[in-house]
Coordinates of C-alpha atoms in Angstrom, one line a residue:
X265 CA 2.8 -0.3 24.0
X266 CA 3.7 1.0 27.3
X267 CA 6.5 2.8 26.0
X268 CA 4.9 4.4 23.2
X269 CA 2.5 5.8 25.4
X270 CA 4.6 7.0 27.9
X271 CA 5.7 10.6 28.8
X272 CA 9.2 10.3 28.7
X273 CA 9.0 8.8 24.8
X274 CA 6.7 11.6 23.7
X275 CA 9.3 14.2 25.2
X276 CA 12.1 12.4 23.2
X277 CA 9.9 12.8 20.0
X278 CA 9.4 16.3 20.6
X279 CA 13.0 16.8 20.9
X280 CA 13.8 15.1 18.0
X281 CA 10.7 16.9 16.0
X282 CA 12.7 20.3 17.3
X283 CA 16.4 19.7 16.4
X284 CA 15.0 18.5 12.6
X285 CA 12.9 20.9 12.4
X286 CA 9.7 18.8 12.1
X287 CA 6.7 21.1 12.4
X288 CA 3.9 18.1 12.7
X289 CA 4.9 14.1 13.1
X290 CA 2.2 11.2 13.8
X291 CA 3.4 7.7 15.0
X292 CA 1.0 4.4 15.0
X293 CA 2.1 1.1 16.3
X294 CA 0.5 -2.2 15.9
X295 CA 1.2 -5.1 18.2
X296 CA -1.0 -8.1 16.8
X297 CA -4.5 -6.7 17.0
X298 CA -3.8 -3.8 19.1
X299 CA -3.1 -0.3 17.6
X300 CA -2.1 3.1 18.9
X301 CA -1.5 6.4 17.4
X302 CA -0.4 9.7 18.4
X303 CA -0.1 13.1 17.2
X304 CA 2.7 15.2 17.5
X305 CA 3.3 19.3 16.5
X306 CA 0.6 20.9 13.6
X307 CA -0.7 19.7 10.8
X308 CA -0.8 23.6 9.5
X309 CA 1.7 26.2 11.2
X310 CA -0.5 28.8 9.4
X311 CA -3.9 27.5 11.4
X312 CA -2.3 26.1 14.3
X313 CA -4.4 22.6 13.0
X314 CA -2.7 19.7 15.0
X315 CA -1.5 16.1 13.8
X316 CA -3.7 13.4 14.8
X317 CA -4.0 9.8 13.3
X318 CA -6.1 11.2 10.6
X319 CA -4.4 13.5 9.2
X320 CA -3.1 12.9 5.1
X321 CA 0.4 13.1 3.8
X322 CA 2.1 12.4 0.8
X323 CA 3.9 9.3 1.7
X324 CA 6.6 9.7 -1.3
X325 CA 8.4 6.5 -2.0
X326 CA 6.8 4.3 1.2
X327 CA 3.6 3.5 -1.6
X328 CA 5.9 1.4 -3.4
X329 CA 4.8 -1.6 -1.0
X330 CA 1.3 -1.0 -2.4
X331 CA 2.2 -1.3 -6.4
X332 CA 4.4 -4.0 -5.3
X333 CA 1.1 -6.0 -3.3
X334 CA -0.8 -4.9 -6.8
X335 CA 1.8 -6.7 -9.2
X336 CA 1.8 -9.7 -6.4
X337 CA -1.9 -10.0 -6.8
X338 CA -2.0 -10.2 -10.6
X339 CA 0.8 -13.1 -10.5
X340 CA -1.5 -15.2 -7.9
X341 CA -4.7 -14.9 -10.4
X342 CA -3.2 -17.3 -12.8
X343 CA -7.0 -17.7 -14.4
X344 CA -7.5 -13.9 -15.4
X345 CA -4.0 -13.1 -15.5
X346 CA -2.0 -16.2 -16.5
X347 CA 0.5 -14.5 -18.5
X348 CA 1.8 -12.1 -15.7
X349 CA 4.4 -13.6 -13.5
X350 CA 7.8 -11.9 -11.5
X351 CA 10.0 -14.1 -14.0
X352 CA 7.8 -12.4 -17.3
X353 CA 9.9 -10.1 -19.8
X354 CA 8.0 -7.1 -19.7
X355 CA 8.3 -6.1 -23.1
X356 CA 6.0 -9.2 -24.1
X357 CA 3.0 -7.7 -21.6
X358 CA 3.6 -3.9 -23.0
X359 CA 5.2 -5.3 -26.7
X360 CA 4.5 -1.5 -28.5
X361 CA 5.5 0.5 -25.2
X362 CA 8.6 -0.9 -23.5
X363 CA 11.3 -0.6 -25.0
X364 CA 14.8 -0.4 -23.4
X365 CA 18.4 0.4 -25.2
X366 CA 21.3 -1.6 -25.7
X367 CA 21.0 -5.2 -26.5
X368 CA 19.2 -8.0 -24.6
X369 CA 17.8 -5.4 -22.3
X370 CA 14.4 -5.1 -23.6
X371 CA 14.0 -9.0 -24.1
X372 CA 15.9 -9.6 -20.4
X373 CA 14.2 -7.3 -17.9
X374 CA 11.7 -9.3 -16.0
X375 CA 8.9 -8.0 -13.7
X376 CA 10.7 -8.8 -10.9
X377 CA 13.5 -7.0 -12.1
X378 CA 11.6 -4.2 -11.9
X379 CA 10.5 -4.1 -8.1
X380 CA 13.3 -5.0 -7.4
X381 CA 15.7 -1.8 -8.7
X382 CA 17.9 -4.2 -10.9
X383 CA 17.4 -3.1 -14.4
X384 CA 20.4 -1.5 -14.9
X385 CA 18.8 1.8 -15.5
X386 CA 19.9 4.8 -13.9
X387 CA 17.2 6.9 -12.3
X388 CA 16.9 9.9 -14.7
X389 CA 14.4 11.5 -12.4
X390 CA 15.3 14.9 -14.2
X391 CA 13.8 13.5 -17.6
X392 CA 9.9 13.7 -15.7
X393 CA 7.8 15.7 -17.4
X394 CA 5.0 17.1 -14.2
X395 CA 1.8 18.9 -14.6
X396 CA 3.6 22.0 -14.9
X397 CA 4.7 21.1 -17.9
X398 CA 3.3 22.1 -21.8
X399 CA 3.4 17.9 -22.3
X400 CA 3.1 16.8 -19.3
X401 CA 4.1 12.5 -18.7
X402 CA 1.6 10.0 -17.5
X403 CA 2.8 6.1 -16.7
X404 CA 2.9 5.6 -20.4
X405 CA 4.5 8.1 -21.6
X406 CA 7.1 7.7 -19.4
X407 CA 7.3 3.9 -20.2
X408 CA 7.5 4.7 -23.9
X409 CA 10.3 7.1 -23.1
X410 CA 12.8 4.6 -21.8
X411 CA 13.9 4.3 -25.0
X412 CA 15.1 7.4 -24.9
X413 CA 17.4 7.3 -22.0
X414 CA 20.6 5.8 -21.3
X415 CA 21.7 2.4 -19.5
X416 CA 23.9 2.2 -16.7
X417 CA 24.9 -1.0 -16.2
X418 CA 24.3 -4.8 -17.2
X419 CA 20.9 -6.6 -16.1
X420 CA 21.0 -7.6 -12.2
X421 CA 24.4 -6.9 -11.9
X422 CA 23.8 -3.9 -9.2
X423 CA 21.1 -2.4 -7.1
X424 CA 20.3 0.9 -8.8
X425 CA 16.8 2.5 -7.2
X426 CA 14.6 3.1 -10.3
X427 CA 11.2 5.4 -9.8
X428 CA 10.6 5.2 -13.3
X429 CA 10.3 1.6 -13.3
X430 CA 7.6 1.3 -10.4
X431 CA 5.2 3.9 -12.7
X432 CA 6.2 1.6 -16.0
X433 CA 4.6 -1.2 -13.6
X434 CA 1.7 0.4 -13.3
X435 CA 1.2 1.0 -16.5
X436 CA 1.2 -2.6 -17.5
X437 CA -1.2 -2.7 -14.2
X438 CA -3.7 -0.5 -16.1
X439 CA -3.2 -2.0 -19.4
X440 CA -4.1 -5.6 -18.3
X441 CA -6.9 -4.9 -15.7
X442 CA -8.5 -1.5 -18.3
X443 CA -8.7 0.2 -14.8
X444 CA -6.7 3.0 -14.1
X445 CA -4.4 2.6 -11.1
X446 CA -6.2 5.2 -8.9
X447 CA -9.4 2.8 -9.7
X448 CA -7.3 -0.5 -8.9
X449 CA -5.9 0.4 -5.5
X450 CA -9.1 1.6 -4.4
X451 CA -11.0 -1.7 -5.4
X452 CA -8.4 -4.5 -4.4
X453 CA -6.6 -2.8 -1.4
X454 CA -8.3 0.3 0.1
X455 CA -12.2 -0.5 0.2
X456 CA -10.8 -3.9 1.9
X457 CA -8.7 -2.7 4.2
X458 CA -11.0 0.1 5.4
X459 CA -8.0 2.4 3.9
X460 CA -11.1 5.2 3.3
X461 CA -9.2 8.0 3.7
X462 CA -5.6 6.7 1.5
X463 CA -5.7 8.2 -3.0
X464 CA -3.5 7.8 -5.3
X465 CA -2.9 11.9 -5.7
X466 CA -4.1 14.5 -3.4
X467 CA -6.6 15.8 -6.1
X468 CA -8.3 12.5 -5.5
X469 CA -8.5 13.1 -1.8
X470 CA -9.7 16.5 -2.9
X471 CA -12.4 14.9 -4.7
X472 CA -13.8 13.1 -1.9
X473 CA -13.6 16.0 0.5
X474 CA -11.1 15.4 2.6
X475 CA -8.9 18.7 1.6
X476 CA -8.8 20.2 4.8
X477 CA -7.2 16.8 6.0
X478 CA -4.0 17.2 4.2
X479 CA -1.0 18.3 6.1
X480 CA 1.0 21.3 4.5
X481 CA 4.2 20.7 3.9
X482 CA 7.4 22.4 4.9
X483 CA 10.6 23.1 4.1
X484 CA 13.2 25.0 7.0
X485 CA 15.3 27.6 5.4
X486 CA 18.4 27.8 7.0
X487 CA 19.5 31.0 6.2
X488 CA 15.9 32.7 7.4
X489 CA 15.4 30.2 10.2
X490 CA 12.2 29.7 8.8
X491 CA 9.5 27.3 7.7
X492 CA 8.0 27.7 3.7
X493 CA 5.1 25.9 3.2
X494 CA 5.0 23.6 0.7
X495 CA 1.5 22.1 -0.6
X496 CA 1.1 18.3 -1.9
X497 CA 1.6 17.8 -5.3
X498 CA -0.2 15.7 -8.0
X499 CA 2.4 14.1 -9.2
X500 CA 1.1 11.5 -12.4
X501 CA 4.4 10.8 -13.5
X502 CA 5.4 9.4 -10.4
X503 CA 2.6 7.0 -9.9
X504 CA 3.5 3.6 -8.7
X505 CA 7.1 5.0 -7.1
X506 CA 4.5 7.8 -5.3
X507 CA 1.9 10.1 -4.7
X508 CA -0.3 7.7 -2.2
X509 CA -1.8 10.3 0.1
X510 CA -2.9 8.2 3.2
X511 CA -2.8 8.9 7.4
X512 CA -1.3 6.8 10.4
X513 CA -4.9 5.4 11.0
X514 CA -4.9 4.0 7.7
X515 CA -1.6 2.9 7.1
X516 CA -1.4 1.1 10.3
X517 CA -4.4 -1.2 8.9
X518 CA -1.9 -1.9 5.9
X519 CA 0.8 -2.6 8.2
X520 CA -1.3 -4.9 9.8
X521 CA -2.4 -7.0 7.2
X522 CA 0.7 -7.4 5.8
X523 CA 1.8 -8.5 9.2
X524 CA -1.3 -11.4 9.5
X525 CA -1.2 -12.4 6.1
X526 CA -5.0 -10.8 6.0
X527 CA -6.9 -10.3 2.2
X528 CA -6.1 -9.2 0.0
X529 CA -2.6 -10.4 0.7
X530 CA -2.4 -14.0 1.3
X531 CA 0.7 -16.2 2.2
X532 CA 1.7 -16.3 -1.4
X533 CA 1.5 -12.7 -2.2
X534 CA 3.0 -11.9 0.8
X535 CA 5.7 -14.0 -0.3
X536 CA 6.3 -12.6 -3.2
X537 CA 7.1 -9.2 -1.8
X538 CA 9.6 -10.2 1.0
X539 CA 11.9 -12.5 -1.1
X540 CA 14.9 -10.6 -1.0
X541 CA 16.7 -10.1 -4.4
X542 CA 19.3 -6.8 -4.4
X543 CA 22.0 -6.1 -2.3
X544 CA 21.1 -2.3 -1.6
X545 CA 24.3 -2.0 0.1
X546 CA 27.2 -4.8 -0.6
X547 CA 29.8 -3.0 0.6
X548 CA 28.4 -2.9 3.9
X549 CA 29.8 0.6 5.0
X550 CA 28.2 2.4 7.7
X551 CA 26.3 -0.3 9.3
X552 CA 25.0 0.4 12.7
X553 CA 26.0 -2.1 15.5
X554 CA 23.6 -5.3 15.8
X555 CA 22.7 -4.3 12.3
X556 CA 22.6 -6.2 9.2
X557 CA 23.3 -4.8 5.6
X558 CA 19.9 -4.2 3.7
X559 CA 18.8 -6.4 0.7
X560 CA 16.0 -5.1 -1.5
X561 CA 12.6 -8.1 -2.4
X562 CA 9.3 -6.3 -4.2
X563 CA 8.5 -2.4 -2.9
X564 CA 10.0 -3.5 0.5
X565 CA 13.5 -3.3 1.9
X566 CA 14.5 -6.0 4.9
X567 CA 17.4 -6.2 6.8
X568 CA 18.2 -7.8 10.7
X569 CA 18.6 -6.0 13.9
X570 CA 19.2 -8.0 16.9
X571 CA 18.8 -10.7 14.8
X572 CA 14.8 -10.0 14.0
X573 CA 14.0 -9.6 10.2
X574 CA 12.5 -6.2 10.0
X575 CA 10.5 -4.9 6.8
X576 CA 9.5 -1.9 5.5
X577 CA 10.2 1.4 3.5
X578 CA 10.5 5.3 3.8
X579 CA 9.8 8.0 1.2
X580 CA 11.1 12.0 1.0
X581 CA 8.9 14.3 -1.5
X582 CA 9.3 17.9 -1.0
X583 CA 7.8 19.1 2.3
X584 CA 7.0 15.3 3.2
X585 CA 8.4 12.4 4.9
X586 CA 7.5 9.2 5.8
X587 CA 8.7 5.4 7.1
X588 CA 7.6 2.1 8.2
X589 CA 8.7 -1.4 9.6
X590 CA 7.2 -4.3 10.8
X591 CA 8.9 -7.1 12.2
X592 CA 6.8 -11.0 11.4
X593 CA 8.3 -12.6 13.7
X594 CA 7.4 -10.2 16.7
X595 CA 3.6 -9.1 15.0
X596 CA 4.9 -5.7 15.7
X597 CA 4.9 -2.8 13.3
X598 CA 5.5 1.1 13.5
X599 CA 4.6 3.9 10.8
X600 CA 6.0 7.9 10.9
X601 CA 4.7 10.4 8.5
X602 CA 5.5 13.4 8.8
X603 CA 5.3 17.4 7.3
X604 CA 9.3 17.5 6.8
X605 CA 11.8 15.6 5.3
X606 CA 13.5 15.6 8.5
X607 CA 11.4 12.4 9.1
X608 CA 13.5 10.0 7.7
X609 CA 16.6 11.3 10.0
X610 CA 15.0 10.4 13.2
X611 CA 12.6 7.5 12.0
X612 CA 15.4 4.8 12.1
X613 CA 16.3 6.3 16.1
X614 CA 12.4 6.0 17.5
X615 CA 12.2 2.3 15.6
X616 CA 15.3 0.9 17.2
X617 CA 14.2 2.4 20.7
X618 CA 10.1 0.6 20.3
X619 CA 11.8 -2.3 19.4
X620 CA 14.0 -2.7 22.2
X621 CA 11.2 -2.0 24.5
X622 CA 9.5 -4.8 22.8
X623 CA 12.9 -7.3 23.3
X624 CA 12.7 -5.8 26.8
X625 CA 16.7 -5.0 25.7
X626 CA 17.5 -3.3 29.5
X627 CA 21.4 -2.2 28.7
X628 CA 20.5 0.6 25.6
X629 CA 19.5 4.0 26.2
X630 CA 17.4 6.1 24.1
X631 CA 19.1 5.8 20.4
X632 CA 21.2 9.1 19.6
X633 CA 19.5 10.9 16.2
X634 CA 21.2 10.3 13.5
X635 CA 23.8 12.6 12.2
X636 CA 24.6 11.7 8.7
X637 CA 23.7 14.0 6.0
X638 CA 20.7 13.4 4.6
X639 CA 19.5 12.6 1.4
X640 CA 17.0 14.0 -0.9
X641 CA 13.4 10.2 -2.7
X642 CA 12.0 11.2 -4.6
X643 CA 9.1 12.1 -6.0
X644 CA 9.9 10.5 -6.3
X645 CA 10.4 10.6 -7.3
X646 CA 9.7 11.4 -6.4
X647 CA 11.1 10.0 -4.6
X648 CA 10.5 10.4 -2.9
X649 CA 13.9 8.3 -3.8
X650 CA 13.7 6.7 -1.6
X651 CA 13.6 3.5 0.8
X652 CA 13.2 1.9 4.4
X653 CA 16.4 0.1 5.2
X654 CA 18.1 2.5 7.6
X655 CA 19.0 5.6 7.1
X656 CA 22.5 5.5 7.6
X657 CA 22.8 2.2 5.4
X658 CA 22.3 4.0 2.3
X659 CA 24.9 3.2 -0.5
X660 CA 27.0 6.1 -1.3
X661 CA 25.8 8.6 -3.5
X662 CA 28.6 8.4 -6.1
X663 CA 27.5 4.7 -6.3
X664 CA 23.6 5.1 -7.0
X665 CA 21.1 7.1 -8.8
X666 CA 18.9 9.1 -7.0
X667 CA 16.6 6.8 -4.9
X668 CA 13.9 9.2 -4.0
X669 CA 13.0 11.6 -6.1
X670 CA 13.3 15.1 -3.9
X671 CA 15.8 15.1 -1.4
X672 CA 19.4 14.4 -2.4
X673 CA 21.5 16.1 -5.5
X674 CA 19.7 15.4 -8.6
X675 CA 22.5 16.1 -10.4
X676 CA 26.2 17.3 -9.5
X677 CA 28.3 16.3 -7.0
X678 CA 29.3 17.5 -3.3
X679 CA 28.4 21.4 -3.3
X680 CA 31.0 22.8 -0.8
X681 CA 33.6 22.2 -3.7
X682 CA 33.8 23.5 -7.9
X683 CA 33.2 20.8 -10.7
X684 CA 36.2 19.5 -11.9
X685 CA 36.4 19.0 -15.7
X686 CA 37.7 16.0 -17.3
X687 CA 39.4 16.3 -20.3
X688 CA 38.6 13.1 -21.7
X689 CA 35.0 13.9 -21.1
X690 CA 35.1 16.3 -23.9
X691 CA 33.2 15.1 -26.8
X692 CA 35.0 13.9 -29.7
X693 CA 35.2 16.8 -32.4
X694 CA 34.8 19.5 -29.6
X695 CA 37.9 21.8 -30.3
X696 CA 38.9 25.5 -29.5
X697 CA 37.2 28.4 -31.0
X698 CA 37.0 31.9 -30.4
X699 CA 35.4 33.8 -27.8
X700 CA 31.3 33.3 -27.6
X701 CA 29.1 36.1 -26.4
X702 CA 26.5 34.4 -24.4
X703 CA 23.8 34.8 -26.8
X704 CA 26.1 32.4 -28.7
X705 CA 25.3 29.9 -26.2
X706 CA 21.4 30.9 -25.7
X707 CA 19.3 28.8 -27.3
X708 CA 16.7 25.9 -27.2
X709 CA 18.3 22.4 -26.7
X710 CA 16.9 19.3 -27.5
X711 CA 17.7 15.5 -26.2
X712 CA 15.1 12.6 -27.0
X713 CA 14.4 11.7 -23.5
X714 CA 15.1 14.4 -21.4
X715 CA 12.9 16.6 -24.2
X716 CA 13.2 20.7 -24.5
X717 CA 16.1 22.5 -22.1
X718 CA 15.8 26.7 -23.3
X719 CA 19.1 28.3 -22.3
X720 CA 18.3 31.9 -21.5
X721 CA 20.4 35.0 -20.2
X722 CA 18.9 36.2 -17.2
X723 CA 20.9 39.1 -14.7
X724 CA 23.9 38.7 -17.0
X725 CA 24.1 34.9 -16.7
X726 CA 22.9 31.6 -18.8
X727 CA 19.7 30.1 -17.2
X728 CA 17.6 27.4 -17.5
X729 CA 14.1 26.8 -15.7
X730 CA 13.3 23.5 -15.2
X731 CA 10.1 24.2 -13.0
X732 CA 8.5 22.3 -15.5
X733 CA 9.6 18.8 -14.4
X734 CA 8.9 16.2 -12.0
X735 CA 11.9 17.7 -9.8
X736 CA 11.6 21.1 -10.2
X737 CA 14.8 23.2 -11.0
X738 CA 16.8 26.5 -12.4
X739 CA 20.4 26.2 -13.4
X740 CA 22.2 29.2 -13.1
X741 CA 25.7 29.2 -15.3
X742 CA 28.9 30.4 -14.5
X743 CA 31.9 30.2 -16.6
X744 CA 34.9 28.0 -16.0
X745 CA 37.1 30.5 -17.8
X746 CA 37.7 28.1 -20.7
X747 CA 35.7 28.6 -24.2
X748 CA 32.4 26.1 -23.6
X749 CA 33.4 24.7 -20.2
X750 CA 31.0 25.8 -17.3
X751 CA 29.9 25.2 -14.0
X752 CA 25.6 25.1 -13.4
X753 CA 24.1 26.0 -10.6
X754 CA 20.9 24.1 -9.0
X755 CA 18.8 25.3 -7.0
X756 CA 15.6 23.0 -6.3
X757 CA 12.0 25.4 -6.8
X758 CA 11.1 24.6 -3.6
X759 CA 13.9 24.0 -1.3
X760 CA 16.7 26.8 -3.3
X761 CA 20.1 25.5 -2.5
X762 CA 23.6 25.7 -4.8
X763 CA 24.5 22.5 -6.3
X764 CA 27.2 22.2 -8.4
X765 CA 26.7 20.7 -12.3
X766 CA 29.0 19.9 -14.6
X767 CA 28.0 21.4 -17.7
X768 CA 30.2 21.8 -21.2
X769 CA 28.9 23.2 -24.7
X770 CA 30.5 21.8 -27.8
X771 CA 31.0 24.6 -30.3
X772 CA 31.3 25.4 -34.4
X773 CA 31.1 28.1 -36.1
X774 CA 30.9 30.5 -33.4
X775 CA 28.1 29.3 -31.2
X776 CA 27.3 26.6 -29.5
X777 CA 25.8 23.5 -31.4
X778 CA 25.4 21.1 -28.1
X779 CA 25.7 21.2 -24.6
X780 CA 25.8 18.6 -22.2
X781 CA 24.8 18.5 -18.6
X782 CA 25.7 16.3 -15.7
X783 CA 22.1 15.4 -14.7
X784 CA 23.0 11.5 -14.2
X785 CA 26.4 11.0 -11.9
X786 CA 26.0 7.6 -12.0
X787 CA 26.4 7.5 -15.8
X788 CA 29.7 8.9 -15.5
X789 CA 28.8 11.2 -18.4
X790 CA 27.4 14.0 -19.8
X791 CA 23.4 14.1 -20.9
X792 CA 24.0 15.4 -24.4
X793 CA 21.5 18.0 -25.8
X794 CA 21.3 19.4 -29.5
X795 CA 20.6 22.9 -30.1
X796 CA 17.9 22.8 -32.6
X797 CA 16.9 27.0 -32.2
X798 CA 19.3 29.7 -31.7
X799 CA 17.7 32.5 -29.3
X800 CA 15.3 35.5 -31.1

């Protein structure tokens, strides 16, 4: 402790919090029953309200420890809930709602599977439907809609990070305990713990008055050189892979118990969540000296450094960010949150510095920041994708879905160079035609699981607004000079940006009949969509 309470770490934090442009950070430790916290930077540029350890933010993608703990606790009440275990199909808890393509998959994937990012389902964080939204998605919706939406490869044959999987969890949560979620966490782990201040939503922290609690978010515009708020979003799509709204003082107590093993998590629930089962990163490129490559066990990531096991998770949402560790063997354990998604960059630098204080490691200087890009959870999701193993472990993007739902490319690939067409992309049947006005291509556009795209013609251009979805979007199109073959732009509704989308309309008759978009890299395809109106 006497390093995290000294001056010369709480300047490095401040320096870090400057160069990432972090306006407000908060830091607890737990060291067997001892617990510290402090406050960095504002809660609220706009009020000048500073971060203490009781201030809320959306923790993104770090909650799926807590849906994890839920399932665990379900599979140690063998007399209520004898039927739930990690090695259960899902499909014969939720036999009318889950339902996966392709064959053997909605008979193989287990609960386990699951928490464990090994269905062989790609992310498809664009196909979430958020409150914005005419028809907006809840857990069941969204379980009924994997159906809908395309595998990427076989059952447990690679670690690809799933959001939708952790909210399809819940649903069976909700289904078999006729609570809802929100209900659940507060009764088995909250009200427990002493967690008081922690909801599933912010409207829920709204509810019991703790508003003027929640952090704003932010967002640093580079080309203004200047912070946009962003406020917490109810995100009920993303529940389960999301949308826990808690504060260091609170998280810290989770932390804790999971540390001693204290109720509601016993032994064997604890060790249900920390048996490793993915290989987040088999390759094992980019690993940091002394560092092992991360494996993924149940809403918790765990890989070694200096030969200690250490535990945990981060999340990224829009305008949030937030990571935690715990090591068993030392009864230590550290939590970040943060209003920025620049928390995730420097999280992985203060850790490794606490815990060499702890190993009393004298040759090490303070850890540089890291320097790799970074990379957009997820709400999610969302998500944010999302997360804890260290930041600069992460498999590369080419190679996964998108693992937390808001920072990262949702779709596209790297945006300092044009989409390449493939030829043998082209669908089957897709052949020349004459030139198409634009309003040849306008339109609306259907696909079963990523539901209504409207192609528009805004400023001279083909548009769509996806605002509407979990990860809010536009895509701005601009021909590649080549009858159906274009590039879309997307820019992010909260953080703008240019990313580069493949996107190709097959045509007949003089207009466009489909059009497919490259909203899924790591299918290696287009997402097709049929035009079912023409524009008025």
């Amino acid at each position: 402790m006497d390093l995290f309470k000294s001056e010369p770490f709480s300047s490095h934090v401040r320096e870090l919090m400057s160069r990432h442009h972090i306006p407000g950070l908060v830091i607890a430790v737990v060291q067997d029953e001892d617990v510290a916290t402090a406050g960095y930077g504002s809660a609220c540029l706009e009020t000048t309200t500073p971060c203490t350890g009781s201030t809320l933010f959306d923790i993104a993608s770090s909650a799926k420890s807590l849906t994890a703990a839920a399932v665990g606790m379900l599979v140690e009440d063998n007399e209520r809930y004898p039927e739930i275990q990690y090695e259960t199909p899902m499909s014969s808890l939720l036999p009318d709602d889950f339902v996966m393509p392709g064959v053997g998959y909605t008979e193989g994937v287990t609960v386990e599977d699951m928490l464990s990012h090994r269905t062989g389902m790609a992310s498809h964080d664009c196909s979430l439907m958020s409150p914005r939204a005419a028809s907006a998605d809840d857990a069941r919706s969204v379980t009924r809609n994997l159906r809908n939406l395309a595998i990427a490869a076989p059952i447990r044959a690679r670690y690809l990070y799933c959001n939708m999987m952790y909210t399809v969890v819940t649903h069976m949560i909700e289904v078999k305990t006729q609570q809802s979620f929100s209900t659940f966490l507060e009764d088995r782990i909250f009200q427990p713990l002493g967690m008081t201040s922690t909801s599933l939503q912010p409207s829920r922290a709204r509810e019991k008055g703790l508003g003027d609690r929640i952090a704003t978010g932010y967002y640093w515009d580079r080309d203004t050189s200047v912070y946009k708020p962003i406020a917490a979003q109810d995100s009920p799509e993303g529940q389960g892979a999301g949308s826990i709204v808690t504060c260091a003082d609170d998280f810290v107590r989770w932390i804790k118990c999971l540390l001693r093993r204290e109720d509601p998590v016993n032994e064997s629930v604890y060790n249900g969540l920390v048996r490793m089962r993915s290989i987040v990163n088999p390759s094992g490129r980019r690993l940091k000296r002394l560092t092992s490559p991360a494996l993924y066990a149940a809403g918790l990531e765990i890989y070694y450094y200096r030969g200690h096991m250490v535990v945990g998770h981060n999340g990224v949402t829009a305008g949030f960010g937030s990571h935690f560790i715990f090591l068993p063997d030392l009864g230590f354990g550290v939590v970040v949150l943060g209003n920025s998604d620049g928390v995730c960059a420097i999280s992985t630098t203060l850790f490794r510095t606490l815990i060499d204080s702890k190993l009393g490691v004298s040759d090490t200087e303070i850890h540089p920041p890291n320097k790799g890009r970074k990379k957009k959870e997820k709400k999610a999701t969302s998500s944010e994708r999302a997360d804890g193993f260290p930041h600069d472990q992460r498999p590369e993007p080419s190679k996964q879905g998108n693992d937390i739902p808001r920072k990262g490319k949702k779709a596209g690939g790297n945006p300092k160079t044009e989409v390449q067409l493939d030829p043998r992309k082209i669908v089957e049947g897709m052949l020349p035609s004459q030139d198409i006005p634009l309003t040849g291509y306008s339109g609306t556009y259907w696909h079963p699981g990523y539901r209504t795209m409207v192609v528009q013609i805004q400023d001279g251009k083909l548009f769509i607004d996806g605002t509407d979805r979990s990860l809010g979007f536009t895509l701005t199109f601009e021909s590649l000079g080549g009858e159906g073959q274009f590039t879309a732009y997307l820019s992010d509704m909260f953080e703008g940006g240019r990313d580069p989308v493949r996107a190709m309309f097959a045509t007949a008759g003089g207009r466009a009949t489909r059009m497919g978009l490259d909203l899924e890299p790591v299918l290696k395809e287009l997402i097709w969509f049929d035009l079912v109106r023409d524009s008025l």
